[in-house]
Short mmCIF file of C-alpha atoms in Angstrom, two decimals:
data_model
loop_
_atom_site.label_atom_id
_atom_site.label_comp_id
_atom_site.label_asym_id
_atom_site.label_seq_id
_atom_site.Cartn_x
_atom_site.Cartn_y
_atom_site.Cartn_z
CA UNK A 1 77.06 0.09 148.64
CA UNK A 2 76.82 -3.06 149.73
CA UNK A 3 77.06 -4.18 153.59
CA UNK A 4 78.88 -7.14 154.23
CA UNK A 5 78.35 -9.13 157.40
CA UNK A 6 80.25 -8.34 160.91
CA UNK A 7 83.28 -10.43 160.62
CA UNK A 8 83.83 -10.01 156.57
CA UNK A 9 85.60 -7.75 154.54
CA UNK A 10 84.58 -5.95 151.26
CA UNK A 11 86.18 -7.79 148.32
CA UNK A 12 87.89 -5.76 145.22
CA UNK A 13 88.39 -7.55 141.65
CA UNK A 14 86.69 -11.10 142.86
CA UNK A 15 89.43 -11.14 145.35
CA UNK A 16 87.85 -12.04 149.14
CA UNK A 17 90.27 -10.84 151.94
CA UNK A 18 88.56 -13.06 155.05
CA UNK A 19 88.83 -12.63 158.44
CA UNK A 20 88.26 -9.05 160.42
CA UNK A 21 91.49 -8.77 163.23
CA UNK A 22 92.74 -6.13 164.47
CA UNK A 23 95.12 -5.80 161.16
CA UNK A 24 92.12 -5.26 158.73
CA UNK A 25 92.27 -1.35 159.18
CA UNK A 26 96.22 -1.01 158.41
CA UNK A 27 95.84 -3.34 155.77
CA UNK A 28 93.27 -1.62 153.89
CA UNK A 29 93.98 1.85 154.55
CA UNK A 30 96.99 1.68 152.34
CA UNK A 31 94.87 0.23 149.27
CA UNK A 32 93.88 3.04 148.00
CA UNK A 33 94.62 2.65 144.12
CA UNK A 34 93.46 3.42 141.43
CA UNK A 35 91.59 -0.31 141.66
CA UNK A 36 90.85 -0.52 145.26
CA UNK A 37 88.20 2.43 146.50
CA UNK A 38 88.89 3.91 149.94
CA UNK A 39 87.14 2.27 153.09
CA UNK A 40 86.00 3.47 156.20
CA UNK A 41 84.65 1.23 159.03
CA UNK A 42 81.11 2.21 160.48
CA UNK A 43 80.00 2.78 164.11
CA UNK A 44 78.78 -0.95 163.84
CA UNK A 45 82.47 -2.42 163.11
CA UNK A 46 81.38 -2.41 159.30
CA UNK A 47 83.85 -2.33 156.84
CA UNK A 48 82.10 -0.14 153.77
CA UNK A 49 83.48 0.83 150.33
CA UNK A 50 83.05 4.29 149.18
CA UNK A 51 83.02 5.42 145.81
CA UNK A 52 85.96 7.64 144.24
CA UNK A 53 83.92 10.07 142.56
CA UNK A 54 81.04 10.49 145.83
CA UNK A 55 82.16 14.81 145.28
CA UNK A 56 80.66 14.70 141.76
CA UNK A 57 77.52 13.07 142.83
CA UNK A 58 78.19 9.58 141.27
CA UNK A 59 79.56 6.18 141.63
CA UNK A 60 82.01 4.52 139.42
CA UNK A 61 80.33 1.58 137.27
CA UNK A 62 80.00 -1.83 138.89
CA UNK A 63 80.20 0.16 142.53
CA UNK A 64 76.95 0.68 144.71
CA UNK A 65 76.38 4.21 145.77
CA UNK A 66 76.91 5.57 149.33
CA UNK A 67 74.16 5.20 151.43
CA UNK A 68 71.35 7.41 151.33
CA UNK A 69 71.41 8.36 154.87
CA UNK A 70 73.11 11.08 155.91
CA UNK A 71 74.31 11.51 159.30
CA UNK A 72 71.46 13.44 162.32
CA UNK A 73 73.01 15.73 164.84
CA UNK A 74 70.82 15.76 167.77
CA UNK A 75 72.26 19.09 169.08
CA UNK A 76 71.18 20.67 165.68
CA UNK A 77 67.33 19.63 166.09
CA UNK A 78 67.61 20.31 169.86
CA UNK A 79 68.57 23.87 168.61
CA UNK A 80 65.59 24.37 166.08
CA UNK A 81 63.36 22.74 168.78
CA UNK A 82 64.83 26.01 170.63
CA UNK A 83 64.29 28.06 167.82
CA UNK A 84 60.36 27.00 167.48
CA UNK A 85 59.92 27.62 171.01
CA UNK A 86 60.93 31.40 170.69
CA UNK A 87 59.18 31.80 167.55
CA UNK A 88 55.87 31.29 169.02
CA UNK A 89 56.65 33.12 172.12
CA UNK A 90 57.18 35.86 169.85
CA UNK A 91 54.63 35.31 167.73
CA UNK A 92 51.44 34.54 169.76
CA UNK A 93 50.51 38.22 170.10
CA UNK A 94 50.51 38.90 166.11
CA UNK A 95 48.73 35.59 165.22
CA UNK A 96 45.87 36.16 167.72
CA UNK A 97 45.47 40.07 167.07
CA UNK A 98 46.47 40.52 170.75
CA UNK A 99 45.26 44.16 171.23
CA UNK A 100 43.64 45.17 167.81
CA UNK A 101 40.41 46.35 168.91
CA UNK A 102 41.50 47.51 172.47
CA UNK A 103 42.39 51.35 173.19
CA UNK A 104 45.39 52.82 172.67
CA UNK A 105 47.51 53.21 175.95
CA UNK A 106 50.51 54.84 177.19
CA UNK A 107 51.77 52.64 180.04
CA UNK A 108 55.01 51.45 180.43
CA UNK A 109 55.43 47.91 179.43
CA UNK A 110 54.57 45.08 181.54
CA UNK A 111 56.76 42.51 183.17
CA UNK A 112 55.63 39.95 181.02
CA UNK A 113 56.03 42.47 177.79
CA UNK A 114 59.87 43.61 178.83
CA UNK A 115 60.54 39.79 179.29
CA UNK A 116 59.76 38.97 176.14
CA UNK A 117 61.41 42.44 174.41
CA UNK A 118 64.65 41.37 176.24
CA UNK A 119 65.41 37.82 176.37
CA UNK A 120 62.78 36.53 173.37
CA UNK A 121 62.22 38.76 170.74
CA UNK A 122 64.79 39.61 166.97
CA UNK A 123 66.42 36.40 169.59
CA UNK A 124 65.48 33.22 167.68
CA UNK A 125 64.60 34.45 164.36
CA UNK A 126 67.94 34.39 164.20
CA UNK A 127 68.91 31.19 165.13
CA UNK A 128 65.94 29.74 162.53
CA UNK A 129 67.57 31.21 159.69
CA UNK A 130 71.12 29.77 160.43
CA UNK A 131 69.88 26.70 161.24
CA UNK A 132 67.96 26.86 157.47
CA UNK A 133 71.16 27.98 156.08
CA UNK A 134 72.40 24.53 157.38
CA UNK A 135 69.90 22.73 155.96
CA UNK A 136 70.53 23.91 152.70
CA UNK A 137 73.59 22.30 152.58
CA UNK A 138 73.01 19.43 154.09
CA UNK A 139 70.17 18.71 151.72
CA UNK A 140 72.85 19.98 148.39
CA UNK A 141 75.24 17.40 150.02
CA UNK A 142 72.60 14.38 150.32
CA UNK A 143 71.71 14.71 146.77
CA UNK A 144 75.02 14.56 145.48
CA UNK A 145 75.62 11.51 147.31
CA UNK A 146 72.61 9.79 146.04
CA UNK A 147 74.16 11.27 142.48
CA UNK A 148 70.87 13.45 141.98
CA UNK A 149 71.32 17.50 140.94
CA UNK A 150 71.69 19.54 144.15
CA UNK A 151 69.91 22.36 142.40
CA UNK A 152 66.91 20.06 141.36
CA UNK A 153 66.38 18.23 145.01
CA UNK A 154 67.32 21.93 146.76
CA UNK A 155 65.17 24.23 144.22
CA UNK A 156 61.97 21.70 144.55
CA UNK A 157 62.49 21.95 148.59
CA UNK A 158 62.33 25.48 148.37
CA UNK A 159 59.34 25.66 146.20
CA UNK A 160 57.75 23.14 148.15
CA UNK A 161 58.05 25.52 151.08
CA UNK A 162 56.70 28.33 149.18
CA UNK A 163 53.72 26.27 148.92
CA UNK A 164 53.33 25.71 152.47
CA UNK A 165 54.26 29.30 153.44
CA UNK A 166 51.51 30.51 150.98
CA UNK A 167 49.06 27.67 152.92
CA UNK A 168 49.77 29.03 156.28
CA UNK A 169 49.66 32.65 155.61
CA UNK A 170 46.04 32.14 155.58
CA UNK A 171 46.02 32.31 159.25
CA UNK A 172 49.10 34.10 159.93
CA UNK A 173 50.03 36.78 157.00
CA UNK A 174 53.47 37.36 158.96
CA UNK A 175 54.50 33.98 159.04
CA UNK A 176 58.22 33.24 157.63
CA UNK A 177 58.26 30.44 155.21
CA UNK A 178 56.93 32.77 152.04
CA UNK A 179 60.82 34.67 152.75
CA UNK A 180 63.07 31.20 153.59
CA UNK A 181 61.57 29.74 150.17
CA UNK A 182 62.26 33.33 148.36
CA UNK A 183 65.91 34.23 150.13
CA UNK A 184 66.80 30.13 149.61
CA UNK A 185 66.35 30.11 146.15
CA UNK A 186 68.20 33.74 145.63
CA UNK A 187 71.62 32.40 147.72
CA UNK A 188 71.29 28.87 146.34
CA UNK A 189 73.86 29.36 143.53
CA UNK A 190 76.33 30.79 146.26
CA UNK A 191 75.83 27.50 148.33
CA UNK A 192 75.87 25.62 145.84
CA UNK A 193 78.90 26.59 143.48
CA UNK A 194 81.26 28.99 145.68
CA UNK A 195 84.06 27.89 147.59
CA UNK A 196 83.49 27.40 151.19
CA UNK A 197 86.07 30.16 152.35
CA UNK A 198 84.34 32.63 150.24
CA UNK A 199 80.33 31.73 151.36
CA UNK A 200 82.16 32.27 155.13
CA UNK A 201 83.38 35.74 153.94
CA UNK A 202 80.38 36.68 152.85
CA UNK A 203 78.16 35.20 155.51
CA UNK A 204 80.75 36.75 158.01
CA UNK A 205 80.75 40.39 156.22
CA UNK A 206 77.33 40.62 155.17
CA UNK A 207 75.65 39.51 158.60
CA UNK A 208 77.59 42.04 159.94
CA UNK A 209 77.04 44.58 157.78
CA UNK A 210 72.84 43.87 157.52
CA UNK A 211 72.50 44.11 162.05
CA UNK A 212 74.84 47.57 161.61
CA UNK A 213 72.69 49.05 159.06
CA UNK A 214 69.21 48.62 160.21
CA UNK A 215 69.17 46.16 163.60
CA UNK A 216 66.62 43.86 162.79
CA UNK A 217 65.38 42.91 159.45
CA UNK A 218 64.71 41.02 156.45
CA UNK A 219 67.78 41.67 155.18
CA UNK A 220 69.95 39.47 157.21
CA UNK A 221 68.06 36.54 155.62
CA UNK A 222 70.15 35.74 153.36
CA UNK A 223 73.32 35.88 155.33
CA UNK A 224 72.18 34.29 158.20
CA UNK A 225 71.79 31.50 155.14
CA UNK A 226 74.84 31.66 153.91
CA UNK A 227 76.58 31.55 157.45
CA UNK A 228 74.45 28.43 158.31
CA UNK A 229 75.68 26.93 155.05
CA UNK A 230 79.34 27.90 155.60
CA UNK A 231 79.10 26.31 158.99
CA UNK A 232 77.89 23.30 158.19
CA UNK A 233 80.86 23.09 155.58
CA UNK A 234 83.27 23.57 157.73
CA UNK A 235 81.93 20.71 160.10
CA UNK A 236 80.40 22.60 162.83
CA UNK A 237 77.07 20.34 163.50
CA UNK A 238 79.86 17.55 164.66
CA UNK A 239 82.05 20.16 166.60
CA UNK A 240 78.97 21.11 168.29
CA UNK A 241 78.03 17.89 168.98
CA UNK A 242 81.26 17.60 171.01
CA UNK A 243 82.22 20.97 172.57
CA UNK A 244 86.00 21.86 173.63
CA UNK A 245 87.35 24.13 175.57
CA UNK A 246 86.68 26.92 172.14
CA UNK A 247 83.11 26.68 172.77
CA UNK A 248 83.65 27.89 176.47
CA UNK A 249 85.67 30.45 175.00
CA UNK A 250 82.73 31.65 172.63
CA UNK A 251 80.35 31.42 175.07
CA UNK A 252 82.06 33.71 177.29
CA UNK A 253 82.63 36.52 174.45
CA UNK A 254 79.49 36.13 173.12
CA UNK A 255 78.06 36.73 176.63
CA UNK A 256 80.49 39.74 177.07
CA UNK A 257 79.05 41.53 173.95
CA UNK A 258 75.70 40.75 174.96
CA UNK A 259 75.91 42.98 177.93
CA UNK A 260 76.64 46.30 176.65
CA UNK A 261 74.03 45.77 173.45
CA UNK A 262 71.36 44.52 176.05
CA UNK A 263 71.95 48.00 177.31
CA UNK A 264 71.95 50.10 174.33
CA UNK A 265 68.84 48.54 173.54
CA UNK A 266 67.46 50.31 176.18
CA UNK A 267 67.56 53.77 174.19
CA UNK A 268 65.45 52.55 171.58
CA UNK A 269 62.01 54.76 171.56
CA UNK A 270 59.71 51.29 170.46
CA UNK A 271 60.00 48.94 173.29
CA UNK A 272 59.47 46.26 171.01
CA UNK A 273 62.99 45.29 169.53
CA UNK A 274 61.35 44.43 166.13
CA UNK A 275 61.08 48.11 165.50
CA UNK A 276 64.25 49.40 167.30
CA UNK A 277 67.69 49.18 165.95
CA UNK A 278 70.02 48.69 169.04
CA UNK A 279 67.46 45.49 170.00
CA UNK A 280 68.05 43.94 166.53
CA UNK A 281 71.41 44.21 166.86
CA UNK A 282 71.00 42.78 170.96
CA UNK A 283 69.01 40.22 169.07
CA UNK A 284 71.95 38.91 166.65
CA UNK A 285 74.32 38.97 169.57
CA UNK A 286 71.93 36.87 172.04
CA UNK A 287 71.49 34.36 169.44
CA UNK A 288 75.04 33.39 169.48
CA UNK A 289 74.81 33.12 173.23
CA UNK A 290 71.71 31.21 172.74
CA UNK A 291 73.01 28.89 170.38
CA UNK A 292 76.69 28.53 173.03
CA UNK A 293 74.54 27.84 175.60
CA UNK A 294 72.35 25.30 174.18
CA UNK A 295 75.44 23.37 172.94
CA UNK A 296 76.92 23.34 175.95
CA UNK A 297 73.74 21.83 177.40
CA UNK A 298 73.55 19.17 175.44
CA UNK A 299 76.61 17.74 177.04
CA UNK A 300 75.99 18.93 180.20
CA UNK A 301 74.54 17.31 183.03
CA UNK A 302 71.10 18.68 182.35
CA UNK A 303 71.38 17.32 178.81
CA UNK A 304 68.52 14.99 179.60
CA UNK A 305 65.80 17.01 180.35
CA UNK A 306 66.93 19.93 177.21
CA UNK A 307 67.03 17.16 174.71
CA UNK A 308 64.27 15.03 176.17
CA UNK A 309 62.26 18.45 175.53
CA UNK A 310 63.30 20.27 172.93
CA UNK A 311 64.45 17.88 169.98
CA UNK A 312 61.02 16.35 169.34
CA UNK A 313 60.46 19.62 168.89
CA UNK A 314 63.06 20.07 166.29
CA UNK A 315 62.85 16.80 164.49
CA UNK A 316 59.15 18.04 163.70
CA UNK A 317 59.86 21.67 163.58
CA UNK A 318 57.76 22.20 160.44
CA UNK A 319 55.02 20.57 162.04
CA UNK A 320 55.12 22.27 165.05
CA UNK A 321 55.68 25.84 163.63
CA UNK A 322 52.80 25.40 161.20
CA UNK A 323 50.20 23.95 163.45
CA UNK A 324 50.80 26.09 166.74
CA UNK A 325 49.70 28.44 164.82
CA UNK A 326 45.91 27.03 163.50
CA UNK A 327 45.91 26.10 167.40
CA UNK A 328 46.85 29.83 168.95
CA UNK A 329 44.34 31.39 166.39
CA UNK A 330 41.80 29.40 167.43
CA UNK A 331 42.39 29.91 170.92
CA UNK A 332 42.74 33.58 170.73
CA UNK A 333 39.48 34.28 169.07
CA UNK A 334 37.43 32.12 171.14
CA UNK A 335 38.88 33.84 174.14
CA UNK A 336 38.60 37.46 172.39
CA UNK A 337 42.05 38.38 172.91
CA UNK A 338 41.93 41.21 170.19
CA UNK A 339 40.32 43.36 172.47
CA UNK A 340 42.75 42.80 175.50
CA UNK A 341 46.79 44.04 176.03
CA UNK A 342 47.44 41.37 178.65
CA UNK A 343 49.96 39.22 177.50
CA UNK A 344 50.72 36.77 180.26
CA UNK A 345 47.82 34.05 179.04
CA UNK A 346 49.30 34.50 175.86
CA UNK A 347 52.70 33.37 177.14
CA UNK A 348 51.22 30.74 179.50
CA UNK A 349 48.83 29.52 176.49
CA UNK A 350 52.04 29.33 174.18
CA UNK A 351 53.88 27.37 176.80
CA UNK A 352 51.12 24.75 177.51
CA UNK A 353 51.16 24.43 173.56
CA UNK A 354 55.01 23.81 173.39
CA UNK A 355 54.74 21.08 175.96
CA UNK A 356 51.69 19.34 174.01
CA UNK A 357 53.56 19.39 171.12
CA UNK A 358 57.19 18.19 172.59
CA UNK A 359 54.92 15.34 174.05
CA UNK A 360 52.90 14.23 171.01
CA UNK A 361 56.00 14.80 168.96
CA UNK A 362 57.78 12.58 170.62
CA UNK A 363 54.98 9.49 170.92
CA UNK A 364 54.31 10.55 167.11
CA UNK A 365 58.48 9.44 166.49
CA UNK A 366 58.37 6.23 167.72
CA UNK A 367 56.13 5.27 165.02
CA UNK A 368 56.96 7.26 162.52
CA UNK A 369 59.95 8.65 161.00
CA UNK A 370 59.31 12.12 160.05
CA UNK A 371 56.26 14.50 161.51
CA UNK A 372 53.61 15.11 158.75
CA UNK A 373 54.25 17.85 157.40
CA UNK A 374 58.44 17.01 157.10
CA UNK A 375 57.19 13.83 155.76
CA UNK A 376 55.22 15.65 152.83
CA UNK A 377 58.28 17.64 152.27
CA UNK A 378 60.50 15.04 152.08
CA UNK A 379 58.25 13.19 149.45
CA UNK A 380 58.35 16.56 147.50
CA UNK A 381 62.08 17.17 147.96
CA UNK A 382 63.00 14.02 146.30
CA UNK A 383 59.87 13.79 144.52
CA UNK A 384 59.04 10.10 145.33
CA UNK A 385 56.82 8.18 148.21
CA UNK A 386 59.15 7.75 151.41
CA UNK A 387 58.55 5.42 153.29
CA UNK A 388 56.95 7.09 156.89
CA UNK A 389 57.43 4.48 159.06
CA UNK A 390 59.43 3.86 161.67
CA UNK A 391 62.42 1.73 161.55
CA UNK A 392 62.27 1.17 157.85
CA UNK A 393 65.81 3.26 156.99
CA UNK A 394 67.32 4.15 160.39
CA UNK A 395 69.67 7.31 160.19
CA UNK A 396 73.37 6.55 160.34
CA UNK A 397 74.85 7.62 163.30
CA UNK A 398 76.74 10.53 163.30
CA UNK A 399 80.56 9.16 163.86
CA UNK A 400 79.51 6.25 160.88
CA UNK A 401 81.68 8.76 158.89
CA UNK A 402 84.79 11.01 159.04
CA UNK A 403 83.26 14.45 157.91
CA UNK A 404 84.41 15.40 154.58
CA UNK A 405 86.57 18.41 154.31
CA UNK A 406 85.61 20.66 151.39
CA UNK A 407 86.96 23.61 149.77
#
């Protein structure tokens, strides 16, 4: 696509159209035929052509494609920056053997242990696998506007991601990625070929149906996918972005049904809500709140601080997920922690390493445009050498572009 100057005007058929007034939007916008491709104007003032068959992946001859950008949602990475935080919360105690070699006791849980059993844990695993169903189609919908095949770009992600979760179950066997590459590839042809009303349907029923059968388990992968996917069809990273009065709404009914099954999972026998089935289903339910709330804060006026923390966090989520992990392990058997039950330096060690991280994420971005591990991704996602340096390709912001309404 090519970018024309501020003050010019894309040209059709050799024919120049100067000048950029106030009438250059109502002129254009009714020069759509079958000659003239639509145009949108960009955050910038920008008047852009974009090409008629952009659905089917391709351009028409003699017409540059879109750009290869696609547009960032800062709420989205300030919500898997979120999602990473819980994870190692969660986590932390399995990675470093917290308790392997210690006796068996029958004492009630700790403070710190019904914290984590009620606000933490079956809460962000959750949230990570909708906000992976969401990258699945955003990826899908970035190759077909660069006219590559969705399945090849998405299918090489996911393998690539096998390859890391095989890597870094090494030093944690219950680590995640192995099931994301597996589930991804099994729901791809839903998010790839069904219409959008039908992956809702199924995300909607079968999420449902996988927290009523057994609480928490591997088996709301895939819907959680598919729900992320459908969401991000139906435009909810930009609704999100800019909350209404509906999101106040959800918040509220989310936090209504999060009351009673915070108390129901009281009667599980495990403390742990991993192994109980009224705290799985407490967990799907708090992640909705989770996910309301965080929204909300992003437009709130503690939005500085929550983004200022958490979306380094989530622009190098990979990263960060992967390495807290070599770091916690390392930690953990220096200090012996396999033969102790106290989890509070676990917490406070997992903390200190979430706050390392958000900084050194965030001086790492201003150099570079992807953390090291997204950046090997990317290369192997779209199997070529991108460029990892800052300011090279900027993202487009996110109202460059009406959203497009699918199926």
């Amino acid at each position: 696509m090519e970018k024309r100057s501020k003050g010019s005007i894309p040209s059709w058929n050799n024919a120049v159209f100067p000048g950029s007034g106030w009438w250059a939007p109502l002129v254009f916008k009714d020069m759509s035929t079958p000659t003239a491709p639509p145009v949108f104007r960009t955050a910038s003032g920008q008047y852009l052509t974009r090409p008629r068959r952009e659905e089917r992946g391709g351009a028409p001859v003699g017409e540059s494609p879109l750009p290869r950008s696609a547009p960032r949602y800062r709420v989205i990475d300030v919500l898997r920056g979120f999602a990473v935080c819980g994870i190692l919360l969660v986590n932390i105690g399995d990675i470093t053997h917290l308790g392997w070699d210690a006796p068996v006791t029958t004492n009630a849980p700790s403070t710190a242990a019904a914290a984590l059993h009620y606000l933490v844990s079956t809460r962000f695993v959750p949230i990570f696998a909708f906000m992976f169903g969401m990258s699945l189609k955003f990826v899908a919908d970035s190759a077909s506007r660069r006219g590559a095949s969705p399945w090849t770009v998405v299918g090489r992600r996911l393998i690539a991601l096998l390859a890391i979760g095989v890597l870094h179950s090494l030093v944690y066997p219950g680590e995640v990625l192995k099931v994301y590459a597996v589930v991804g590839l099994l729901v791809l042809p839903v998010v790839l070929k069904a219409p959008r009303w039908l992956v809702a349907v199924l995300a909607v029923t079968g999420t449902i149906a996988s927290f009523a059968w057994v609480g928490s388990s591997v088996i709301n992968v895939p819907p959680l996918f598919l729900l992320g996917a459908a969401a991000a069809a139906y435009g909810l990273p930009a609704r999100l972005e800019h909350p209404d009065r509906r999101l106040v709404l959800a918040t509220a009914a989310a936090a209504a049904l999060t009351i009673p099954a915070v108390y129901a999972q009281t009667y599980d026998i495990d403390g742990d809500p991993r192994y109980g089935y009224f705290g799985g289903i407490a967990g799907g339910v708090q992640a909705m709140l989770y996910i309301c709330l965080i929204a909300l804060a992003c437009s709130s006026p503690i939005r500085k601080p929550v983004i200022a923390f958490f979306e380094p966090l989530g622009k190098m989520a990979l990263t960060c997920y992967v390495s807290a992990s070599f770091i916690v392990a390392a930690i953990g058997s220096a200090l012996h922690w396999a033969s102790s039950r106290d989890l509070r330096p676990l917490l406070a060690v997992a903390v200190l390493v979430l706050v390392v991280q958000s900084v050194v994420a965030r001086l790492w971005l201003r150099g570079f445009r992807y953390g090291p591990l997204e950046w090997v991704w990317r290369c192997l996602t779209w199997w070529t050498l991108v460029d990892l340096r800052q300011g090279v390709c900027q993202e487009r912001h996110t109202d460059a572009i009406r959203p497009r309404e699918g199926r």
